[in-house]
XYZ file of C-alpha atoms in Angstrom:
362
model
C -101.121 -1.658 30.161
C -98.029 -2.321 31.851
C -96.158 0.727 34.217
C -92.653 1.247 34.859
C -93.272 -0.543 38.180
C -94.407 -3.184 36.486
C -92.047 -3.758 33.653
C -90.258 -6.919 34.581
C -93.413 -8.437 35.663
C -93.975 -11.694 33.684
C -97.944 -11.977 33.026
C -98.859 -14.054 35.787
C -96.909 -11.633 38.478
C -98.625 -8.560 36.103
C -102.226 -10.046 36.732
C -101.871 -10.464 40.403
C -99.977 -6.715 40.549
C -102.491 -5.636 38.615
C -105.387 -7.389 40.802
C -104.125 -6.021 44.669
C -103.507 -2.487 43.353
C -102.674 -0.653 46.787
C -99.860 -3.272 47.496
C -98.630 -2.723 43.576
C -98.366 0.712 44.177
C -95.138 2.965 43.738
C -96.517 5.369 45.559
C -97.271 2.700 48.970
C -93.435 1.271 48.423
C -90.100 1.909 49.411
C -88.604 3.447 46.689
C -85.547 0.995 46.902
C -87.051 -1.557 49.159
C -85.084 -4.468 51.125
C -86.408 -7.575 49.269
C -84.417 -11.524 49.245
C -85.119 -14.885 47.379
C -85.029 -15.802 51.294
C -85.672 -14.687 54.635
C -81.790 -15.010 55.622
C -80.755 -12.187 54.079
C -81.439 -8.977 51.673
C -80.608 -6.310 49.388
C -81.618 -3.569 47.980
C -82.781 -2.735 44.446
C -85.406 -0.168 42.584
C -88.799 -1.350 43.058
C -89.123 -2.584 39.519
C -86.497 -4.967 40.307
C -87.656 -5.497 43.855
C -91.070 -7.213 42.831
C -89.154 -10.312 41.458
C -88.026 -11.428 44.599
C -90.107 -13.528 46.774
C -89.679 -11.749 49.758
C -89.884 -7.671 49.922
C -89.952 -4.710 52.366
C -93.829 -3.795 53.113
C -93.189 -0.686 53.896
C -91.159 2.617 53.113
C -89.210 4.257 55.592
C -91.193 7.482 55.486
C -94.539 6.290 56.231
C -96.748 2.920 56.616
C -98.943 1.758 54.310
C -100.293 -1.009 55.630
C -100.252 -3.673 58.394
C -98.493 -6.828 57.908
C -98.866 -9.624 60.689
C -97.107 -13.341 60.213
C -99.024 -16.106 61.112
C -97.271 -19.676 61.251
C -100.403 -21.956 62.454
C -98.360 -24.814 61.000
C -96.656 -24.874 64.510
C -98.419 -27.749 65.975
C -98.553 -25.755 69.504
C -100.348 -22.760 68.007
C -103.878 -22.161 69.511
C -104.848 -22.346 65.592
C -102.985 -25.508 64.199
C -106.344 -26.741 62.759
C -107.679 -23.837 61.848
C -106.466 -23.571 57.338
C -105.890 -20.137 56.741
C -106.635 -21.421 52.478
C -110.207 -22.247 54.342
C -110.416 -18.748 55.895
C -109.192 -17.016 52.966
C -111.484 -18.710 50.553
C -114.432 -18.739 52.106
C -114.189 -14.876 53.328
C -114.327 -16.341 56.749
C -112.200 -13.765 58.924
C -114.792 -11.806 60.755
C -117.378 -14.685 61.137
C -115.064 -16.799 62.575
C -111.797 -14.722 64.504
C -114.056 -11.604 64.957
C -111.147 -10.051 62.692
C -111.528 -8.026 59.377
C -111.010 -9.877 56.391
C -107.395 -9.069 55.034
C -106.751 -7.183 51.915
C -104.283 -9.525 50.862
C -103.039 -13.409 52.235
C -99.551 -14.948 51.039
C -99.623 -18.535 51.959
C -97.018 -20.438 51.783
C -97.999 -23.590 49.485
C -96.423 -26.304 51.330
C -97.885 -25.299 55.292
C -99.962 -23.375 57.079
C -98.420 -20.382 56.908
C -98.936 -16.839 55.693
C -98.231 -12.995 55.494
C -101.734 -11.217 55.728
C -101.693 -7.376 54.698
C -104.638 -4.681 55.828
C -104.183 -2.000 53.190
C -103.840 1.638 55.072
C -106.710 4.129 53.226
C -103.972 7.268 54.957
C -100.739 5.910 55.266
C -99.448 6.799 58.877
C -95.908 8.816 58.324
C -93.174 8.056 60.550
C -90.418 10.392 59.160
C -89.076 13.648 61.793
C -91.838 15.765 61.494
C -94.422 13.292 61.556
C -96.574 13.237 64.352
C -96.041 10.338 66.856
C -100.237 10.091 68.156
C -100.908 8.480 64.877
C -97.851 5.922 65.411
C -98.828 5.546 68.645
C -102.786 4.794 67.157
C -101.258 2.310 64.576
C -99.157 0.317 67.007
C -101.809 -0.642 69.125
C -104.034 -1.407 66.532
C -101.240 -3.589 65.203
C -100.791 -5.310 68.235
C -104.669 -6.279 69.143
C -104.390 -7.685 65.489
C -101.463 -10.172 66.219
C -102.671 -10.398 69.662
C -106.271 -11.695 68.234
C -104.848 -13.856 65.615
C -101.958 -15.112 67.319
C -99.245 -13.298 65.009
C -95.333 -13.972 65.379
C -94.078 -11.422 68.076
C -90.835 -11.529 66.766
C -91.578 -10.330 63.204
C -90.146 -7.132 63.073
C -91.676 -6.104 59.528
C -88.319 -5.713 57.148
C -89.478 -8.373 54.577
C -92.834 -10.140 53.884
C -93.783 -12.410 51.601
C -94.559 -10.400 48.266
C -97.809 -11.394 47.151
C -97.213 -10.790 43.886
C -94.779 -13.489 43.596
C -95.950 -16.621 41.920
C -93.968 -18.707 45.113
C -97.279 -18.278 47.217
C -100.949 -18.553 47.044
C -102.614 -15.538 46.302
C -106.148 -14.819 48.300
C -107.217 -10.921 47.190
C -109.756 -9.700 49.865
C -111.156 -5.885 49.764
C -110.005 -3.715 46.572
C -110.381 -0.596 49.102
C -107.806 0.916 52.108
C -108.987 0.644 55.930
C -109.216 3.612 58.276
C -107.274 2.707 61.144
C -110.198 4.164 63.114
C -112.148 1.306 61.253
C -109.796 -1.889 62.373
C -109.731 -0.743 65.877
C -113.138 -1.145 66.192
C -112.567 -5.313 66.003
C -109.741 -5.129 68.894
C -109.248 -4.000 72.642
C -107.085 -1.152 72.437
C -105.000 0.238 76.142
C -107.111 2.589 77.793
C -105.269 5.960 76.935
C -106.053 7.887 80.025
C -104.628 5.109 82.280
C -101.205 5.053 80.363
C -101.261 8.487 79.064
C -98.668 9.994 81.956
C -97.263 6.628 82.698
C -93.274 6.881 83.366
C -92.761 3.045 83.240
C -93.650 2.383 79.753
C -93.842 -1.648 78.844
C -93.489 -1.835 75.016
C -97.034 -2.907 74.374
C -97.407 -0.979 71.371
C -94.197 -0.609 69.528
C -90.502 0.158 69.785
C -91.067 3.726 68.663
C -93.146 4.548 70.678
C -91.479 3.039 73.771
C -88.245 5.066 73.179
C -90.314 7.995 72.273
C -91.941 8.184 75.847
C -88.869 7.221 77.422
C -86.789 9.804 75.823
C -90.010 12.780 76.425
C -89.596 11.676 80.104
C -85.643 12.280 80.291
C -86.115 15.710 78.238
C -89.128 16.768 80.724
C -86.268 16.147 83.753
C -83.459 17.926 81.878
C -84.709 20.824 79.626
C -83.875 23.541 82.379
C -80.451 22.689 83.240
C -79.766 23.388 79.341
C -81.400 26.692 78.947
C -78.598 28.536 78.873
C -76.655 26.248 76.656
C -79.020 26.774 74.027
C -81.154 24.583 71.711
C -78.487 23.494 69.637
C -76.788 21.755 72.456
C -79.911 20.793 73.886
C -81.355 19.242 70.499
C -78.014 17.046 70.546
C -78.377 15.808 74.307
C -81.633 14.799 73.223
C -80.629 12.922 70.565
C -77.738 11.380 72.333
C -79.980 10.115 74.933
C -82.112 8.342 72.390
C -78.882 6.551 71.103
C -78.338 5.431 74.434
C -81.328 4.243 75.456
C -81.643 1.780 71.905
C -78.296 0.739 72.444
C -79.201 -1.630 75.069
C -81.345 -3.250 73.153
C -85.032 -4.509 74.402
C -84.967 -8.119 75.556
C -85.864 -6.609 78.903
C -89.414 -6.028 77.688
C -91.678 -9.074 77.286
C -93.350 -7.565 74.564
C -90.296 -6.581 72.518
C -88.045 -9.269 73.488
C -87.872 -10.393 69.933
C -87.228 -6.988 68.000
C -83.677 -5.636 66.845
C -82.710 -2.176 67.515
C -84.167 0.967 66.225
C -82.033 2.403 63.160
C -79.963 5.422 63.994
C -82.664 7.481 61.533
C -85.356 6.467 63.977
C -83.431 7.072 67.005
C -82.719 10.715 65.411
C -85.909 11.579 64.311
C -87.574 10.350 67.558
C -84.731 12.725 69.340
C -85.077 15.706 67.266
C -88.876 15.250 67.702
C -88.891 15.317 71.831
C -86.216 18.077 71.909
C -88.460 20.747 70.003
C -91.537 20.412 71.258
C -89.968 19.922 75.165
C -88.071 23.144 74.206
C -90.671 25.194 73.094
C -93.600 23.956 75.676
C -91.573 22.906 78.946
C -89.753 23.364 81.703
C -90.378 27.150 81.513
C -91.496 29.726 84.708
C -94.547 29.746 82.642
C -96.161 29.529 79.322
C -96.257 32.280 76.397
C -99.584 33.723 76.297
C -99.155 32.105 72.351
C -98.693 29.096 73.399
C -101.627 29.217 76.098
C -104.103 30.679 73.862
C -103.382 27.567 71.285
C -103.675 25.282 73.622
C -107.236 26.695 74.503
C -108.226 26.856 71.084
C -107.626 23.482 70.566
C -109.358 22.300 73.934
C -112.414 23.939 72.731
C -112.062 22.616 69.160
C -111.313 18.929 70.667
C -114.333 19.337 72.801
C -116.681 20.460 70.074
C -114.887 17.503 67.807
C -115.968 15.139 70.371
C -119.232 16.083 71.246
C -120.149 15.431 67.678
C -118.837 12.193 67.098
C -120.518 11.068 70.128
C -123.679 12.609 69.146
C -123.718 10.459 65.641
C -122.813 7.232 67.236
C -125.848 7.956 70.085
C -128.020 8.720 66.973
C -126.678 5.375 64.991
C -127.647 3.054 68.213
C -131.083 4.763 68.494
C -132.212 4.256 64.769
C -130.820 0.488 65.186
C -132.849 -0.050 67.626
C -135.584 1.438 66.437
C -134.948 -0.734 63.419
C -135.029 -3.757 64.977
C -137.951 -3.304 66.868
C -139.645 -2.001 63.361
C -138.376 -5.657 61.995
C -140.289 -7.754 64.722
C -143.351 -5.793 64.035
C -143.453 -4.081 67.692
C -143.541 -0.157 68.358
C -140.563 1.447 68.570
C -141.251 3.971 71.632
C -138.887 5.767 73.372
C -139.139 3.666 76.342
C -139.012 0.943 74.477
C -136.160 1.772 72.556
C -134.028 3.129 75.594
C -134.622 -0.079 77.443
C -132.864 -1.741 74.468
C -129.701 1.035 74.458
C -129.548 1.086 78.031
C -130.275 4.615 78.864
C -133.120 6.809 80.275
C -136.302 7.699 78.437
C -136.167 11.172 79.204
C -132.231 11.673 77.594
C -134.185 10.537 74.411
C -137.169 12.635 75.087
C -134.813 15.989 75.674
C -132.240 15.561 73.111
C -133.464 12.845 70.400
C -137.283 13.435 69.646
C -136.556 14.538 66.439
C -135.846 10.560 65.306
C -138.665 9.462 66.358
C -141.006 11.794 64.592
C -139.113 11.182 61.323
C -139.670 7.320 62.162
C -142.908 7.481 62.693
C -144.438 9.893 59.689
Protein backbone atom coordinates (compact mmCIF):
# COMPACT_ATOMS: atom_id res chain seq x y z
CA UNK A 1 0.00 0.00 0.00
CA UNK A 2 1.16 3.20 -1.12
CA UNK A 3 2.20 6.24 1.71
CA UNK A 4 1.98 9.82 1.36
CA UNK A 5 5.71 9.71 0.56
CA UNK A 6 5.05 7.62 -1.96
CA UNK A 7 2.07 8.98 -3.75
CA UNK A 8 3.45 10.20 -7.01
CA UNK A 9 5.50 7.18 -7.34
CA UNK A 10 4.62 5.43 -10.65
CA UNK A 11 4.86 1.46 -9.95
CA UNK A 12 8.20 0.86 -11.06
CA UNK A 13 9.70 3.92 -8.77
CA UNK A 14 6.97 2.37 -5.91
CA UNK A 15 8.67 -1.18 -6.17
CA UNK A 16 12.18 0.01 -5.89
CA UNK A 17 10.93 2.66 -2.87
CA UNK A 18 9.31 0.03 -1.57
CA UNK A 19 12.42 -2.51 -1.95
CA UNK A 20 15.44 -0.02 -0.20
CA UNK A 21 13.13 0.99 2.66
CA UNK A 22 15.71 3.07 4.87
CA UNK A 23 16.53 5.33 1.78
CA UNK A 24 12.44 5.59 1.13
CA UNK A 25 12.03 6.75 4.41
CA UNK A 26 10.37 10.16 5.53
CA UNK A 27 11.71 9.87 8.55
CA UNK A 28 15.80 9.46 6.98
CA UNK A 29 14.91 12.61 4.46
CA UNK A 30 15.01 16.14 4.34
CA UNK A 31 11.74 17.18 4.79
CA UNK A 32 12.00 19.57 1.69
CA UNK A 33 15.11 18.18 0.19
CA UNK A 34 17.36 19.90 -2.67
CA UNK A 35 16.71 17.49 -5.61
CA UNK A 36 17.36 18.49 -9.87
CA UNK A 37 16.65 16.60 -13.21
CA UNK A 38 20.57 17.50 -13.27
CA UNK A 39 23.55 18.01 -11.35
CA UNK A 40 23.80 21.84 -12.52
CA UNK A 41 21.38 23.04 -10.49
CA UNK A 42 18.38 22.48 -7.79
CA UNK A 43 15.34 23.25 -6.00
CA UNK A 44 13.48 22.54 -3.45
CA UNK A 45 10.15 20.71 -3.09
CA UNK A 46 8.22 18.33 -0.35
CA UNK A 47 9.65 15.00 -0.42
CA UNK A 48 6.71 13.51 -2.23
CA UNK A 49 7.58 15.66 -5.02
CA UNK A 50 11.29 15.37 -4.45
CA UNK A 51 11.46 11.51 -5.33
CA UNK A 52 10.63 12.28 -9.05
CA UNK A 53 13.67 13.91 -9.75
CA UNK A 54 16.70 12.05 -10.69
CA UNK A 55 18.94 13.62 -8.51
CA UNK A 56 18.04 14.37 -4.60
CA UNK A 57 19.56 15.59 -1.29
CA UNK A 58 20.78 12.34 0.80
CA UNK A 59 20.55 13.83 3.71
CA UNK A 60 18.52 16.26 6.07
CA UNK A 61 20.03 19.10 7.59
CA UNK A 62 19.45 17.91 11.14
CA UNK A 63 21.13 14.70 11.11
CA UNK A 64 22.84 11.98 8.65
CA UNK A 65 21.41 9.06 7.68
CA UNK A 66 23.67 7.53 5.74
CA UNK A 67 26.99 7.69 3.81
CA UNK A 68 27.03 8.53 0.26
CA UNK A 69 30.48 8.28 -1.67
CA UNK A 70 30.69 9.00 -5.74
CA UNK A 71 32.66 6.82 -7.61
CA UNK A 72 33.41 7.72 -11.42
CA UNK A 73 35.78 4.58 -12.43
CA UNK A 74 34.77 5.50 -15.98
CA UNK A 75 37.76 8.00 -15.77
CA UNK A 76 40.27 6.09 -17.67
CA UNK A 77 43.08 7.31 -15.02
CA UNK A 78 41.22 5.90 -12.03
CA UNK A 79 43.17 3.10 -10.18
CA UNK A 80 39.71 1.13 -10.90
CA UNK A 81 38.89 1.83 -14.68
CA UNK A 82 38.52 -1.98 -15.21
CA UNK A 83 37.14 -2.83 -12.30
CA UNK A 84 32.58 -2.80 -13.34
CA UNK A 85 30.98 -1.66 -10.41
CA UNK A 86 27.45 -3.75 -12.30
CA UNK A 87 30.14 -6.80 -11.69
CA UNK A 88 30.70 -5.83 -8.03
CA UNK A 89 27.23 -5.06 -7.36
CA UNK A 90 25.86 -8.21 -8.82
CA UNK A 91 27.91 -10.59 -7.70
CA UNK A 92 27.97 -9.19 -3.89
CA UNK A 93 31.62 -8.76 -4.51
CA UNK A 94 32.56 -5.62 -2.22
CA UNK A 95 34.27 -7.16 0.72
CA UNK A 96 35.91 -10.12 -1.18
CA UNK A 97 37.38 -8.04 -3.51
CA UNK A 98 38.00 -4.01 -2.06
CA UNK A 99 38.03 -5.33 1.59
CA UNK A 100 34.90 -2.84 1.76
CA UNK A 101 31.31 -3.61 3.06
CA UNK A 102 28.89 -4.31 0.56
CA UNK A 103 26.68 -1.08 0.03
CA UNK A 104 23.10 -0.87 0.96
CA UNK A 105 22.26 0.66 -2.14
CA UNK A 106 24.36 1.33 -5.84
CA UNK A 107 22.96 3.97 -8.50
CA UNK A 108 24.81 3.35 -11.65
CA UNK A 109 24.64 5.33 -14.19
CA UNK A 110 23.52 3.12 -17.36
CA UNK A 111 25.68 4.48 -19.95
CA UNK A 112 29.43 4.36 -17.77
CA UNK A 113 31.00 3.29 -15.02
CA UNK A 114 29.73 5.36 -12.67
CA UNK A 115 27.73 5.33 -9.47
CA UNK A 116 26.37 6.79 -6.10
CA UNK A 117 26.80 3.95 -3.41
CA UNK A 118 24.78 4.57 -0.04
CA UNK A 119 25.70 2.68 3.54
CA UNK A 120 22.40 3.02 5.37
CA UNK A 121 23.13 4.63 9.09
CA UNK A 122 21.28 2.00 11.83
CA UNK A 123 21.53 5.71 14.38
CA UNK A 124 21.55 8.53 12.27
CA UNK A 125 24.46 10.88 13.51
CA UNK A 126 22.70 14.51 14.30
CA UNK A 127 24.46 17.49 13.30
CA UNK A 128 21.98 20.24 14.43
CA UNK A 129 23.32 22.90 17.66
CA UNK A 130 23.01 20.69 20.35
CA UNK A 131 24.24 17.73 18.76
CA UNK A 132 27.31 16.42 19.90
CA UNK A 133 30.35 16.93 17.56
CA UNK A 134 32.47 13.27 18.76
CA UNK A 135 29.95 11.43 16.75
CA UNK A 136 30.54 13.88 13.62
CA UNK A 137 33.88 13.72 14.22
CA UNK A 138 33.46 9.45 14.30
CA UNK A 139 31.40 9.67 11.00
CA UNK A 140 33.81 11.84 9.06
CA UNK A 141 36.59 9.68 9.34
CA UNK A 142 34.79 6.75 8.70
CA UNK A 143 33.57 8.55 5.60
CA UNK A 144 36.81 9.38 4.50
CA UNK A 145 38.69 5.75 4.85
CA UNK A 146 35.57 4.76 2.69
CA UNK A 147 36.35 7.15 -0.30
CA UNK A 148 39.90 6.86 0.55
CA UNK A 149 39.61 2.82 0.03
CA UNK A 150 37.44 3.00 -2.94
CA UNK A 151 38.82 5.89 -4.56
CA UNK A 152 35.62 8.24 -4.10
CA UNK A 153 35.38 11.87 -5.74
CA UNK A 154 36.99 14.31 -3.13
CA UNK A 155 35.14 16.99 -4.40
CA UNK A 156 31.61 15.63 -3.82
CA UNK A 157 30.34 17.65 -1.25
CA UNK A 158 27.02 15.52 -0.61
CA UNK A 159 24.01 18.14 -1.67
CA UNK A 160 22.54 15.80 -4.39
CA UNK A 161 23.02 12.08 -5.26
CA UNK A 162 21.67 10.09 -7.60
CA UNK A 163 18.13 8.94 -6.21
CA UNK A 164 17.99 5.38 -6.47
CA UNK A 165 14.63 5.22 -6.76
CA UNK A 166 14.61 6.84 -10.02
CA UNK A 167 14.10 4.62 -12.99
CA UNK A 168 17.29 6.85 -14.82
CA UNK A 169 19.81 4.38 -13.06
CA UNK A 170 20.44 0.82 -12.33
CA UNK A 171 19.25 -0.27 -9.20
CA UNK A 172 21.64 -2.92 -7.13
CA UNK A 173 19.75 -3.36 -3.41
CA UNK A 174 22.44 -4.78 -1.00
CA UNK A 175 21.59 -5.28 2.95
CA UNK A 176 17.77 -4.55 3.99
CA UNK A 177 19.39 -3.56 7.55
CA UNK A 178 21.31 -0.03 8.88
CA UNK A 179 25.22 -0.21 9.76
CA UNK A 180 26.67 0.84 13.10
CA UNK A 181 29.24 3.21 12.32
CA UNK A 182 31.28 1.29 14.91
CA UNK A 183 30.68 -1.66 12.38
CA UNK A 184 32.13 0.14 8.97
CA UNK A 185 35.11 1.37 10.76
CA UNK A 186 36.19 -1.85 11.40
CA UNK A 187 37.02 -2.28 7.29
CA UNK A 188 39.14 1.17 7.29
CA UNK A 189 42.27 2.86 9.00
CA UNK A 190 40.89 5.46 11.02
CA UNK A 191 43.59 8.69 12.53
CA UNK A 192 44.93 7.65 15.67
CA UNK A 193 42.85 9.90 18.13
CA UNK A 194 45.40 10.39 20.81
CA UNK A 195 47.99 11.70 18.28
CA UNK A 196 45.53 14.41 16.88
CA UNK A 197 43.39 14.78 19.84
CA UNK A 198 45.20 18.30 21.14
CA UNK A 199 46.53 19.07 17.75
CA UNK A 200 46.30 23.05 17.02
CA UNK A 201 47.12 22.66 13.26
CA UNK A 202 44.19 20.77 12.15
CA UNK A 203 44.45 19.47 8.23
CA UNK A 204 40.83 18.77 7.16
CA UNK A 205 41.21 15.03 7.00
CA UNK A 206 37.93 14.33 8.28
CA UNK A 207 35.46 16.95 7.35
CA UNK A 208 34.77 20.66 7.10
CA UNK A 209 32.86 20.62 10.36
CA UNK A 210 34.95 19.37 12.13
CA UNK A 211 37.94 21.41 10.91
CA UNK A 212 36.20 24.74 11.78
CA UNK A 213 34.96 23.21 14.91
CA UNK A 214 38.60 22.64 16.29
CA UNK A 215 39.74 25.73 14.87
CA UNK A 216 37.13 27.84 16.38
CA UNK A 217 37.53 25.62 20.19
CA UNK A 218 41.21 26.72 19.81
CA UNK A 219 40.45 30.62 19.32
CA UNK A 220 37.68 30.40 22.24
CA UNK A 221 40.33 28.44 24.59
CA UNK A 222 42.79 31.78 23.85
CA UNK A 223 39.99 34.33 24.34
CA UNK A 224 37.33 33.21 26.93
CA UNK A 225 39.03 35.30 29.83
CA UNK A 226 39.40 38.56 28.26
CA UNK A 227 35.40 38.34 27.91
CA UNK A 228 34.46 37.43 31.37
CA UNK A 229 33.34 40.45 32.31
CA UNK A 230 31.48 41.20 29.16
CA UNK A 231 29.33 38.41 29.75
CA UNK A 232 28.16 35.32 27.80
CA UNK A 233 25.97 37.05 25.61
CA UNK A 234 28.76 39.00 24.10
CA UNK A 235 30.98 36.22 24.37
CA UNK A 236 28.49 33.65 22.60
CA UNK A 237 28.47 36.32 19.62
CA UNK A 238 32.42 36.68 19.36
CA UNK A 239 32.32 33.11 19.08
CA UNK A 240 30.12 32.96 16.49
CA UNK A 241 31.63 35.79 14.61
CA UNK A 242 34.87 34.08 14.59
CA UNK A 243 33.37 31.03 12.99
CA UNK A 244 32.00 33.34 10.14
CA UNK A 245 35.34 34.46 9.64
CA UNK A 246 37.21 31.66 9.57
CA UNK A 247 34.59 29.90 6.60
CA UNK A 248 34.72 32.96 4.81
CA UNK A 249 38.01 32.26 3.40
CA UNK A 250 37.06 29.39 2.07
CA UNK A 251 39.31 25.97 2.18
CA UNK A 252 41.35 25.54 -0.98
CA UNK A 253 44.28 25.90 1.38
CA UNK A 254 43.67 22.37 2.66
CA UNK A 255 44.56 19.47 0.35
CA UNK A 256 41.92 17.52 1.65
CA UNK A 257 39.12 20.08 1.30
CA UNK A 258 40.32 21.86 -1.64
CA UNK A 259 37.24 20.85 -3.49
CA UNK A 260 34.37 21.70 -0.89
CA UNK A 261 32.22 25.04 -0.85
CA UNK A 262 31.73 26.89 2.27
CA UNK A 263 29.95 25.87 5.35
CA UNK A 264 26.25 27.40 5.46
CA UNK A 265 25.82 30.23 7.89
CA UNK A 266 23.47 27.50 10.05
CA UNK A 267 26.58 25.38 10.36
CA UNK A 268 28.89 28.11 11.03
CA UNK A 269 26.27 29.17 13.91
CA UNK A 270 25.63 26.07 15.38
CA UNK A 271 29.35 25.08 15.37
CA UNK A 272 29.82 28.74 17.18
CA UNK A 273 27.13 28.53 19.64
CA UNK A 274 28.41 24.97 20.35
CA UNK A 275 32.29 26.04 21.29
CA UNK A 276 31.09 29.18 23.15
CA UNK A 277 29.02 27.17 25.88
CA UNK A 278 30.90 24.52 26.68
CA UNK A 279 34.40 26.90 26.61
CA UNK A 280 32.26 29.15 28.90
CA UNK A 281 31.17 26.87 31.31
CA UNK A 282 34.51 24.51 31.50
CA UNK A 283 37.48 27.03 30.64
CA UNK A 284 39.60 29.56 31.15
CA UNK A 285 38.52 29.76 34.83
CA UNK A 286 41.05 30.10 38.23
CA UNK A 287 39.70 26.70 38.66
CA UNK A 288 36.95 24.27 38.21
CA UNK A 289 33.47 24.03 40.20
CA UNK A 290 33.64 21.19 42.45
CA UNK A 291 30.27 20.22 39.98
CA UNK A 292 31.98 20.26 37.26
CA UNK A 293 35.07 18.23 38.75
CA UNK A 294 33.05 15.64 40.34
CA UNK A 295 31.32 14.97 36.68
CA UNK A 296 34.20 14.79 35.11
CA UNK A 297 35.35 11.99 37.61
CA UNK A 298 32.28 10.20 37.31
CA UNK A 299 32.58 9.89 33.87
CA UNK A 300 36.42 8.88 33.96
CA UNK A 301 35.44 6.05 36.09
CA UNK A 302 32.36 5.16 34.00
CA UNK A 303 34.63 5.45 30.65
CA UNK A 304 37.13 3.25 32.32
CA UNK A 305 34.72 0.58 33.45
CA UNK A 306 33.02 1.03 29.70
CA UNK A 307 36.29 0.16 28.33
CA UNK A 308 37.50 -2.48 30.30
CA UNK A 309 34.50 -4.41 29.19
CA UNK A 310 34.57 -4.04 25.67
CA UNK A 311 38.06 -5.08 25.72
CA UNK A 312 37.34 -7.97 27.83
CA UNK A 313 34.62 -9.39 25.09
CA UNK A 314 36.82 -8.83 22.15
CA UNK A 315 39.90 -10.79 24.27
CA UNK A 316 37.19 -13.47 24.94
CA UNK A 317 35.96 -13.46 21.01
CA UNK A 318 39.82 -14.04 19.78
CA UNK A 319 40.30 -16.82 22.40
CA UNK A 320 37.14 -18.96 21.45
CA UNK A 321 38.28 -18.38 17.62
CA UNK A 322 41.12 -19.77 18.19
CA UNK A 323 40.14 -22.32 20.09
CA UNK A 324 37.75 -22.99 17.25
CA UNK A 325 40.06 -23.32 14.76
CA UNK A 326 42.29 -25.48 16.40
CA UNK A 327 38.97 -27.70 17.35
CA UNK A 328 38.42 -27.66 13.28
CA UNK A 329 41.93 -29.21 12.42
CA UNK A 330 41.35 -31.84 14.96
CA UNK A 331 44.36 -30.61 17.37
CA UNK A 332 43.95 -29.66 21.21
CA UNK A 333 43.13 -26.45 21.93
CA UNK A 334 45.47 -25.75 25.13
CA UNK A 335 46.16 -22.68 26.53
CA UNK A 336 49.57 -22.61 25.25
CA UNK A 337 48.53 -23.57 22.27
CA UNK A 338 45.93 -21.20 21.85
CA UNK A 339 48.01 -18.11 23.17
CA UNK A 340 50.73 -18.90 20.72
CA UNK A 341 48.03 -18.38 18.05
CA UNK A 342 46.65 -14.80 19.77
CA UNK A 343 49.98 -13.72 20.53
CA UNK A 344 49.95 -13.41 24.21
CA UNK A 345 51.25 -15.24 27.36
CA UNK A 346 49.90 -18.51 28.69
CA UNK A 347 49.66 -17.42 32.07
CA UNK A 348 47.23 -14.02 31.11
CA UNK A 349 44.93 -16.94 29.91
CA UNK A 350 45.58 -19.11 32.85
CA UNK A 351 44.77 -16.00 35.46
CA UNK A 352 41.96 -14.34 33.81
CA UNK A 353 40.38 -16.79 31.03
CA UNK A 354 40.26 -20.45 32.49
CA UNK A 355 36.80 -20.35 32.64
CA UNK A 356 36.66 -20.86 28.48
CA UNK A 357 38.51 -23.47 28.45
CA UNK A 358 36.67 -25.62 30.92
CA UNK A 359 33.38 -24.82 29.13
CA UNK A 360 35.33 -25.98 25.84
CA UNK A 361 36.42 -28.85 27.00
CA UNK A 362 33.24 -30.54 29.06
Amino acid sequence: MATPLFAHLNSTELARAQSIQLFADERRLARKPRCSATKDHSVIRTAPNALLFPYIQPNSPMSYARIVLDLDWHNPKHRFHNLQLSYLSAARAWENDLGVPEPNWVALSRDKNSAHIGYELETPVGRHEHASIKPQRYLAAVEAGLSLKLGADEGYNGQLCKNPISSNWELYRGPERGRDLRELADYVELPNEKVHAYSRTPRGEIGRNVYLFDEVRFWAYDHVSAFRDAGFEIWEQAVIGTAERLNAPGYHHLLALAHHDLLPHSECKAIGKSVARWVWANHGKRSPSPAFSELQSWRGARGAIASAIVKRERHEERILNAIGVLTAQGAKASMGKVAKLIGCDKSTLSRHYKHLFQVTTH
